[in-house]
Short mmCIF file of C-alpha atoms and ligand atoms in Angstrom, two decimals:
data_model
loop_
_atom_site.label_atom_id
_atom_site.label_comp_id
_atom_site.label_asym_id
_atom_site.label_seq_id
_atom_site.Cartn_x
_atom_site.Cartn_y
_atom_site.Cartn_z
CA UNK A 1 -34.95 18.99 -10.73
CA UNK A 2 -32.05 17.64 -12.45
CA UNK A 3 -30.63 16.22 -8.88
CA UNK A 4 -31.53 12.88 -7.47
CA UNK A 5 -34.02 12.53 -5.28
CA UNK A 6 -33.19 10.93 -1.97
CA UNK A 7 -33.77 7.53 -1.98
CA UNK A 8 -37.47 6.53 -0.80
CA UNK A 9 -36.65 3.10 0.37
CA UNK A 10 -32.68 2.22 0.41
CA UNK A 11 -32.54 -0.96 -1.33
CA UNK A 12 -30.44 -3.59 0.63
CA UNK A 13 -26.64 -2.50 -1.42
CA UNK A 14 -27.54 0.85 -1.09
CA UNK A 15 -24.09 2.01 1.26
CA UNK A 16 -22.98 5.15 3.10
CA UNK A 17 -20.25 6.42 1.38
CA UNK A 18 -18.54 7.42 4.30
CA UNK A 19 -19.47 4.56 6.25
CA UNK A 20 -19.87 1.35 3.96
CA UNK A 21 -21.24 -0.57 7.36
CA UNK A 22 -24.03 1.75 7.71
CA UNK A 23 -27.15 1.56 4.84
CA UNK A 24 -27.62 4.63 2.93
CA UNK A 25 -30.93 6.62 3.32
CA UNK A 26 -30.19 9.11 1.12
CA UNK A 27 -28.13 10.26 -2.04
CA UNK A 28 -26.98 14.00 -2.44
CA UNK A 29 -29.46 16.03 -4.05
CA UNK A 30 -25.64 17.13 -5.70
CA UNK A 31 -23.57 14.70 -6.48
CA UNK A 32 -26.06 12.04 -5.76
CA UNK A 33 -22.94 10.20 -3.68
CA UNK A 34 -25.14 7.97 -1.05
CA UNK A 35 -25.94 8.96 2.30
CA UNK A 36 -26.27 7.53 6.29
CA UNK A 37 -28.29 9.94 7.87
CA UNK A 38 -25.11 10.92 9.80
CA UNK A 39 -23.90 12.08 7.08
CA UNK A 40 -27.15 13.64 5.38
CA UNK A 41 -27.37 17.58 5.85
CA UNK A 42 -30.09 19.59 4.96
CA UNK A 43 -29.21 23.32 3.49
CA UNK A 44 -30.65 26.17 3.82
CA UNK A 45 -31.74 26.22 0.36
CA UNK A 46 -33.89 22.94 1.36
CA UNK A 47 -32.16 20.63 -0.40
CA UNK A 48 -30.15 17.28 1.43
CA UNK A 49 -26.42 17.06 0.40
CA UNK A 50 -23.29 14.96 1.60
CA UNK A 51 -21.52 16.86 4.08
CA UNK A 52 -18.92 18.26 0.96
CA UNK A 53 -22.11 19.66 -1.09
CA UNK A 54 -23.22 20.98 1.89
CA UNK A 55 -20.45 23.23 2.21
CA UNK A 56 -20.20 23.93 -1.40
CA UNK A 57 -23.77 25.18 -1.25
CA UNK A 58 -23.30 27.76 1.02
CA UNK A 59 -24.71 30.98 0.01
CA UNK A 60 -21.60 33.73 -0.90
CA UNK A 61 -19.98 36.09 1.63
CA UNK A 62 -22.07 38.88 1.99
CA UNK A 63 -20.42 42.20 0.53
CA UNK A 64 -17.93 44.30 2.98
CA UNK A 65 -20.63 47.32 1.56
CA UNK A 66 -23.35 45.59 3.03
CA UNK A 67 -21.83 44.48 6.50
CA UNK A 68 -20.56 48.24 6.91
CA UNK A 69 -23.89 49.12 6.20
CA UNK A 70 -25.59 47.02 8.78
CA UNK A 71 -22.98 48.37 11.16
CA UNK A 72 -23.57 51.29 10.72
CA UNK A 73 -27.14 51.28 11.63
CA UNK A 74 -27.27 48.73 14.25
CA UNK A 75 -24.65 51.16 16.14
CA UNK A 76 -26.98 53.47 15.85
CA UNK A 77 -31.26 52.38 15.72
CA UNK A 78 -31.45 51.27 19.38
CA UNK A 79 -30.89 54.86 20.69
CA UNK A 80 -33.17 56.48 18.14
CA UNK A 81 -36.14 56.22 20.20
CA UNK A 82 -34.27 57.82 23.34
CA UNK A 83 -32.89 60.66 21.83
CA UNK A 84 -36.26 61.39 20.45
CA UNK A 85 -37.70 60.91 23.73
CA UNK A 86 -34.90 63.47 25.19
CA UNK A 87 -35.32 66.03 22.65
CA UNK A 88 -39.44 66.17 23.07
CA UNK A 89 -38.57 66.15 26.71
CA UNK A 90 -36.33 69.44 26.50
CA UNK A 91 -38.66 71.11 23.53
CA UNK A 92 -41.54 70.17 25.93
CA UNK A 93 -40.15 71.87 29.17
CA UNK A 94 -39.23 74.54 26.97
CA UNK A 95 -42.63 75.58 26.22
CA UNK A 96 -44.70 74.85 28.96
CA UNK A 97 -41.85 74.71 31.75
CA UNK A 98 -43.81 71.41 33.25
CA UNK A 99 -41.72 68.57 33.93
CA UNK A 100 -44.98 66.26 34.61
CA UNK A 101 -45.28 66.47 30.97
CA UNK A 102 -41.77 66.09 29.62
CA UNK A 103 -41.16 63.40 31.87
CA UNK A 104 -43.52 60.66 30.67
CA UNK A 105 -42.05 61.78 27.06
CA UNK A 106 -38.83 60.76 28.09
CA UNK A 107 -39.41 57.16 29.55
CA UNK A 108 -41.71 56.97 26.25
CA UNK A 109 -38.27 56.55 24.61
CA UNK A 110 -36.05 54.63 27.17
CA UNK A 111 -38.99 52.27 26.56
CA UNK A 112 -39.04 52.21 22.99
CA UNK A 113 -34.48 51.82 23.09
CA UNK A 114 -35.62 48.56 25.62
CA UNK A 115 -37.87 47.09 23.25
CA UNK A 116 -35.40 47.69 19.98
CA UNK A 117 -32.92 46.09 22.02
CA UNK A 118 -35.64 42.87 22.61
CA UNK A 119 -35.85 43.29 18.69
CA UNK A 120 -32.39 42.45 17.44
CA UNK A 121 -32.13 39.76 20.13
CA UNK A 122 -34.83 38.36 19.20
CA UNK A 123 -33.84 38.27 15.53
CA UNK A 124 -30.22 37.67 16.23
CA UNK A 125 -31.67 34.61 18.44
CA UNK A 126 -34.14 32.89 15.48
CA UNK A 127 -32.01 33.98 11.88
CA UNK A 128 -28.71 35.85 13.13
CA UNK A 129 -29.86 38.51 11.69
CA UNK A 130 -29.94 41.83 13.93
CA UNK A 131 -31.86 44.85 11.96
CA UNK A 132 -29.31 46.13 10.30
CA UNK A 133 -28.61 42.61 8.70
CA UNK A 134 -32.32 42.12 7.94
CA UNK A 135 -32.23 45.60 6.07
CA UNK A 136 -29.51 44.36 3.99
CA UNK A 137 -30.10 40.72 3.62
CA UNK A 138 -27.35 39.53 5.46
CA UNK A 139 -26.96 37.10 8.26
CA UNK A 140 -24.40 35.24 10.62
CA UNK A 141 -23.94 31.31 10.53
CA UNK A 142 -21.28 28.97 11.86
CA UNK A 143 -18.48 28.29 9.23
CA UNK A 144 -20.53 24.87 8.07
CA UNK A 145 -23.36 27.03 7.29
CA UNK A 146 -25.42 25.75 10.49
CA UNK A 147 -27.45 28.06 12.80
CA UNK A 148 -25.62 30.06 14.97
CA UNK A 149 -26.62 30.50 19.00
CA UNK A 150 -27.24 33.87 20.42
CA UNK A 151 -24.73 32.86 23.31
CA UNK A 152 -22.15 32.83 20.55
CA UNK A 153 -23.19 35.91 18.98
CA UNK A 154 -23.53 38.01 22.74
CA UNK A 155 -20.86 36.61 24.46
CA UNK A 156 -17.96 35.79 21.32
CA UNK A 157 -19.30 38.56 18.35
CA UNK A 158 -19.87 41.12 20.70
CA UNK A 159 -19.26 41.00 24.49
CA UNK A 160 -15.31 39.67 24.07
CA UNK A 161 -14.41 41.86 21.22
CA UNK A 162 -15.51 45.13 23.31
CA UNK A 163 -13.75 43.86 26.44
CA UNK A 164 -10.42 42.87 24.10
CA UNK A 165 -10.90 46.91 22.90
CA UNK A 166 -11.40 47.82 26.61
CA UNK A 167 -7.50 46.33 27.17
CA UNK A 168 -5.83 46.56 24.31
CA UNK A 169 -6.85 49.76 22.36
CA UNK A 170 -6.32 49.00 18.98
CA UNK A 171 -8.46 45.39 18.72
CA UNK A 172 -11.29 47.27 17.54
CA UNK A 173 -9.39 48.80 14.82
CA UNK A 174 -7.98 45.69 13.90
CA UNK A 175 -10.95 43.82 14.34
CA UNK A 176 -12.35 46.00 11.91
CA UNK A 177 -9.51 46.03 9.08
CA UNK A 178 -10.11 42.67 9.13
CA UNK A 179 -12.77 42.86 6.36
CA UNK A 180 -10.45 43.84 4.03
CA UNK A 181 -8.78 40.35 3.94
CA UNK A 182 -9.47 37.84 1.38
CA UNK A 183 -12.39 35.55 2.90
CA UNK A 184 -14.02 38.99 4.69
CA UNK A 185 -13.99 37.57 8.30
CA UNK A 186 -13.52 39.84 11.41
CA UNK A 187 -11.51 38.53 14.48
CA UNK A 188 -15.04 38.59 16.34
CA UNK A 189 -15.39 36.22 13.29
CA UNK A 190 -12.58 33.93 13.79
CA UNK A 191 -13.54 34.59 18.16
CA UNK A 192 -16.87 32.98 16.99
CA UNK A 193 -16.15 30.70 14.24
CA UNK A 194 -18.81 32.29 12.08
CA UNK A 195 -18.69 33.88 8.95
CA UNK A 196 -21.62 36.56 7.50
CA UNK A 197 -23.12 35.24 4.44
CA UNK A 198 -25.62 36.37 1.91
CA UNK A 199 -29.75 35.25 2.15
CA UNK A 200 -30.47 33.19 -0.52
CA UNK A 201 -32.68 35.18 -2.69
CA UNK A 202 -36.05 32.84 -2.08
CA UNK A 203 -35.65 33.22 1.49
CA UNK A 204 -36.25 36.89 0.77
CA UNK A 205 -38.78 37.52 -0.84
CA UNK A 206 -40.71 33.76 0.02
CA UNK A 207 -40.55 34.69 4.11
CA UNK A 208 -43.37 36.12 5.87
CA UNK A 209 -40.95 37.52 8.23
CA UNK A 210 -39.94 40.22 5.75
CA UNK A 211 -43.02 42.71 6.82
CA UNK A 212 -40.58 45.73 6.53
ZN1 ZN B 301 -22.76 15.56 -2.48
ZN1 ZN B 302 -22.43 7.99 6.75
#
């Protein structure tokens, strides 16, 4: 409200500040500094800023609480379904000692671990957010705050840092520690250039991706 609207039509002085050659076509919706539309970003809040304000209005780190959380379950959900399909397998042969029965119960949950996997791809792939993230309102983006690919995320976030633990024993450990230091990123962090940041509050409640 109080920032400046881009400009609607650029009048003929209007310059980039960056690049006096090239005729604004915005100002900063921050510090109202005027624009090429090379240099124009939009945020995720919405708003256009000059590359700096862009930066600046990057949403804060999300909490080490809330990434351990995340952890924690995404280590964990995409099995869920197969272990309940194992146990209903075993309580099933148990009782009736038929294994055309228990069988079906037990691809039932390989199935449902396949399409949980599908899930955080999928999410990882359109927000960076896998499940655990979404539960906690967290997500991954490159270190200027743009969207981050779900090449980078497989191959530098996950698949390198688990082939670094597979030689050299301690990287996970380390990897991990990591949090503790002053701007919260992970080697897989620094491996990816991303950083895990906090959803802005509108996105959370405004998005009719939130079902549950
Ligand atoms: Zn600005
Ligand atoms: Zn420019």
């Amino acid at each position: 409200m109080s920032h400046m609207d881009p400009i609607a039509s650029p009048s003929l002085d209007a310059r980039c500040a960056f690049h006096p050659e090239t005729t604004a076509t915005a100002a900063c919706q921050r510090c109202g500094t005027f624009v090429c539309h090379h240099c124009l970003q939009w945020a995720r809040d919405g708003r256009r800023y000059c590359g700096a304000c862009a930066a600046r209005a990057l949403p804060p780190q999300a909490s080490r609480e809330d990434r351990f959380l995340a952890n924690l379950v995404d280590s964990f959900v995409v099995f869920v379904p197969f272990i309940v399909g194992l146990v209903a397998m075993a309580i099933t042969d148990e009782l009736t000692g038929q294994e055309v029965l228990s069988i079906p119960l037990l691809l039932g949950g390989i199935l449902g671990s396949l399409l949980l996997c599908g899930w955080q791809i999928y999410y990882a792939a359109t927000n960076g957010q896998s499940l655990g993230k979404r539960w906690r309102h967290i997500r991954v983006v490159r270190m200027d705050g743009s969207h981050v690919s779900i090449a980078r995320i497989l191959l530098l976030r996950n698949l390198l840092p688990g082939i670094l633990n597979q030689v050299l024993c301690v990287f996970g450990l380390a990897d991990a520690i990591c949090i503790f230091r002053e701007d919260r990123r992970c080697i897989h962090d620094y491996l990816a250039d991303t950083q895990v940041i906090q959803v802005p509050e509108h996105e959370r409640t405004g998005t009719p991706s939130y079902r549950g």
